Amino acid sequence: TELDHIRNFSIVAHIDHGKSTLADRLIQSTNTVSEREMKEQLLDAMDIERERGITIKANTVRIEYIAKDGEKYILNLIDTPGHVDFAYEVSRSMRAVEGSLLVVDSTQGVEAQTLANVYQAIDADHEIVPVLNKIDLPASEPDRVREQIEDVIGIDASEAMLVSAKSGIGIEETLEAIIARLPAPQGDRDAPLKAMLVDSWYDPYLGVVVLVRIMDGVLKKGDQIKMMQTGAKYGVDRIGVFRPAMQNVDELGPGEIGFLTAQIKQVRDTKVGDTITTEKKGCEKPLPGFKPSIPVVFCGLFPVDSAEFEDLRDAIEKLALNDASFSYEMETSAALGFGFRCGFLGLLHLEVIRDRIEREYDIELITTAPSVIYHVFMKDGEKIDLHNPADMPDLTHVDHVEEPRIKATIMVPDEYLGDVLKLCQDRRGIQEDLTYVGGRAMAVYDLPLNEVVFDFYDRLKSVTKGYASFDYQLIGYRQDNLVKMQILVNDEPVDALSMMVHRDRAEMRGRAMCEKLKDLIPRHMFKIPIQAAIGGKVIARETLAALRKDVTAKCYGGDATRKRKLLDKQKAGKKKMRQFGKVDIPQEAFISALKMD
Ligand code: GDP
Ligand code: MG
């Protein structure tokens, strides 16, 4: 295909503003798939994505469109995730395309993730076509939102598309705008092959599938290719495009986006951002690489049933094949046995991986308190990267501790601003900026990441009834008065509940933890003390009273089936518990105890 008949673009939006629905509509209106194959949110393939209604992995589709000028165009759409944890996926797919549709819900307006995502598009030098979506709704205010896009983002929105992705309004016009307003890709067909490795994942039937964008040259089946960064060499056995199902093609030329397979066994060999060229007569200079994704949140994953450890290893290895930003190493805990310490881009990422292990691999998990990486500076000059609070060295040897800080941007309607400021204050935030744009307040805070990873986002949503939007970026490390708080249940420390806290907030957190655990741990036949301690000093304490009655006592021995049911239920409940010394702790306790009300 001639370069001037190709357009490559992505869709950027805040979550729920209609990106996936618009993608569906673009695919449908160009008859890319038959009516029968068309199901809602076609690109969101994973079950979890469907259930949660979010897009996790960037997906690609090739659309053929006959424009009003009678010519046939090839449109390559890369659908990107909108959630803050997946900003990295957005940044790399941006480099593979020349333009973006900026979708803004015209009943809501610009949100924090609209900003974060559109800035990535601007960074990648995209031409941007604003799309005001959901104009079918009575609450739609296209004029206000158009003005807001101009004020806040600073791009011309006078020719924004008016669209209802749901009812199909403005779709034809949007397709025409893509052709008229987005630039065609550039590239030299006769130059040596230079392709960008945009993404890769493991497919059980095909091995590793590599998503590529051809910059120069032509990629053909049978080519001997080389990854410039890793030096790995392969023979290409299949190339094709996504429509959105895989379809083989003979070649991919400049400006095209498609996939290759080459008997690659490990996703590790295919570094996202690498440049692919031919082994002989290849190009000399690689493309500038992508910024690598770094895990920022760590937690332990342990099987509830220790016999499932090998299954868990298998599941984690498979998932890691598919997700370069997910890291893991083996961990042993006195209380929980064998498991893995895993690193994630953020909490949603953690939840998604945990869900997938439980659901796709049917392994029940205990998740320990999520933690960030602390820098611990020892008196002897050594510096330790602390991934697990349980490994915190004795305070007498520690000189000081630094923690990661973030810059958070929160957008919220005026009436909830007070609650948001209080929440940020409570989480040790430092206000950096407070402005008003289009009837909404925008607060910028410097916050410790550890106060955000756990339940900040949930709290923010609940105090603002879902009206706030939130985005953050890491800004670096700073020293503070941080200590390890231990939890002792029946006088035994439970490593999995250890956490780093600010000294000034330790009593409060300790008390809250003990109270929560008192509710979460079932009564036993004996009294159980629950304590929070810092370096041997108890700072909070609760006591769980002993159980008086046998659970089946109230059945009076009469109703045998009811009695059996009750016992079965108790047995099922047992399965989800782990023993700590003589005490059974239900798995929910590990997560719930850390949520603050
Ligand atoms: P995404 O998170 O940006 O991918 O958003 P989705 O495409 O999943 O859409 C979020 C919700 O908005 C879904 O319930 C859609 O049905 C709904 N939606 C999307 N576009 C429109 C539209 O044009 N009009 C109306 N009324 N609802 C829409
Ligand atoms: Mg979506």
Short mmCIF file of C-alpha atoms and ligand atoms in Angstrom, two decimals, residues 14-21 41 53 133-134 136-137 164-166, ligand 1:
data_model
loop_
_atom_site.label_atom_id
_atom_site.label_comp_id
_atom_site.label_asym_id
_atom_site.label_seq_id
_atom_site.Cartn_x
_atom_site.Cartn_y
_atom_site.Cartn_z
CA HIS A 14 -10.08 9.02 30.39
CA ILE A 15 -11.56 5.73 31.53
CA ASP A 16 -15.26 5.30 30.61
CA HIS A 17 -15.29 8.17 28.16
CA GLY A 18 -16.07 5.73 25.36
CA LYS A 19 -12.79 4.79 23.72
CA SER A 20 -13.58 1.09 23.33
CA THR A 21 -17.11 1.80 22.14
CA GLN A 41 -15.98 -4.12 23.14
CA GLY A 53 -14.85 -2.76 31.60
CA ASN A 133 -18.49 11.71 22.67
CA LYS A 134 -21.91 10.83 24.13
CA ASP A 136 -26.83 11.59 22.49
CA LEU A 137 -27.17 12.22 26.23
CA SER A 164 -22.19 9.28 19.84
CA ALA A 165 -20.17 6.09 19.72
CA LYS A 166 -23.15 4.30 21.18
P1 GDP B 1 -13.58 3.32 27.76
O1 GDP B 1 -13.29 3.04 29.20
O2 GDP B 1 -13.11 4.70 27.37
O3 GDP B 1 -13.12 2.28 26.82
O4 GDP B 1 -15.16 3.44 27.67
P2 GDP B 1 -16.21 2.41 27.10
O5 GDP B 1 -16.20 2.39 25.61
O6 GDP B 1 -16.05 1.12 27.81
O7 GDP B 1 -17.56 3.15 27.53
C1 GDP B 1 -17.90 3.41 28.86
C2 GDP B 1 -19.41 3.44 29.01
O8 GDP B 1 -19.95 4.54 28.29
C3 GDP B 1 -20.09 2.20 28.47
O9 GDP B 1 -21.15 1.88 29.33
C4 GDP B 1 -20.61 2.64 27.11
O10 GDP B 1 -21.76 1.92 26.72
C5 GDP B 1 -20.93 4.10 27.38
N1 GDP B 1 -20.83 4.90 26.15
C6 GDP B 1 -19.80 4.96 25.29
N2 GDP B 1 -20.07 5.83 24.28
C7 GDP B 1 -21.29 6.32 24.51
C8 GDP B 1 -22.14 7.25 23.81
O11 GDP B 1 -21.80 7.82 22.79
N3 GDP B 1 -23.34 7.53 24.40
C9 GDP B 1 -23.75 6.94 25.54
N4 GDP B 1 -24.95 7.25 26.00
N5 GDP B 1 -23.00 6.05 26.21
C10 GDP B 1 -21.78 5.73 25.70
#
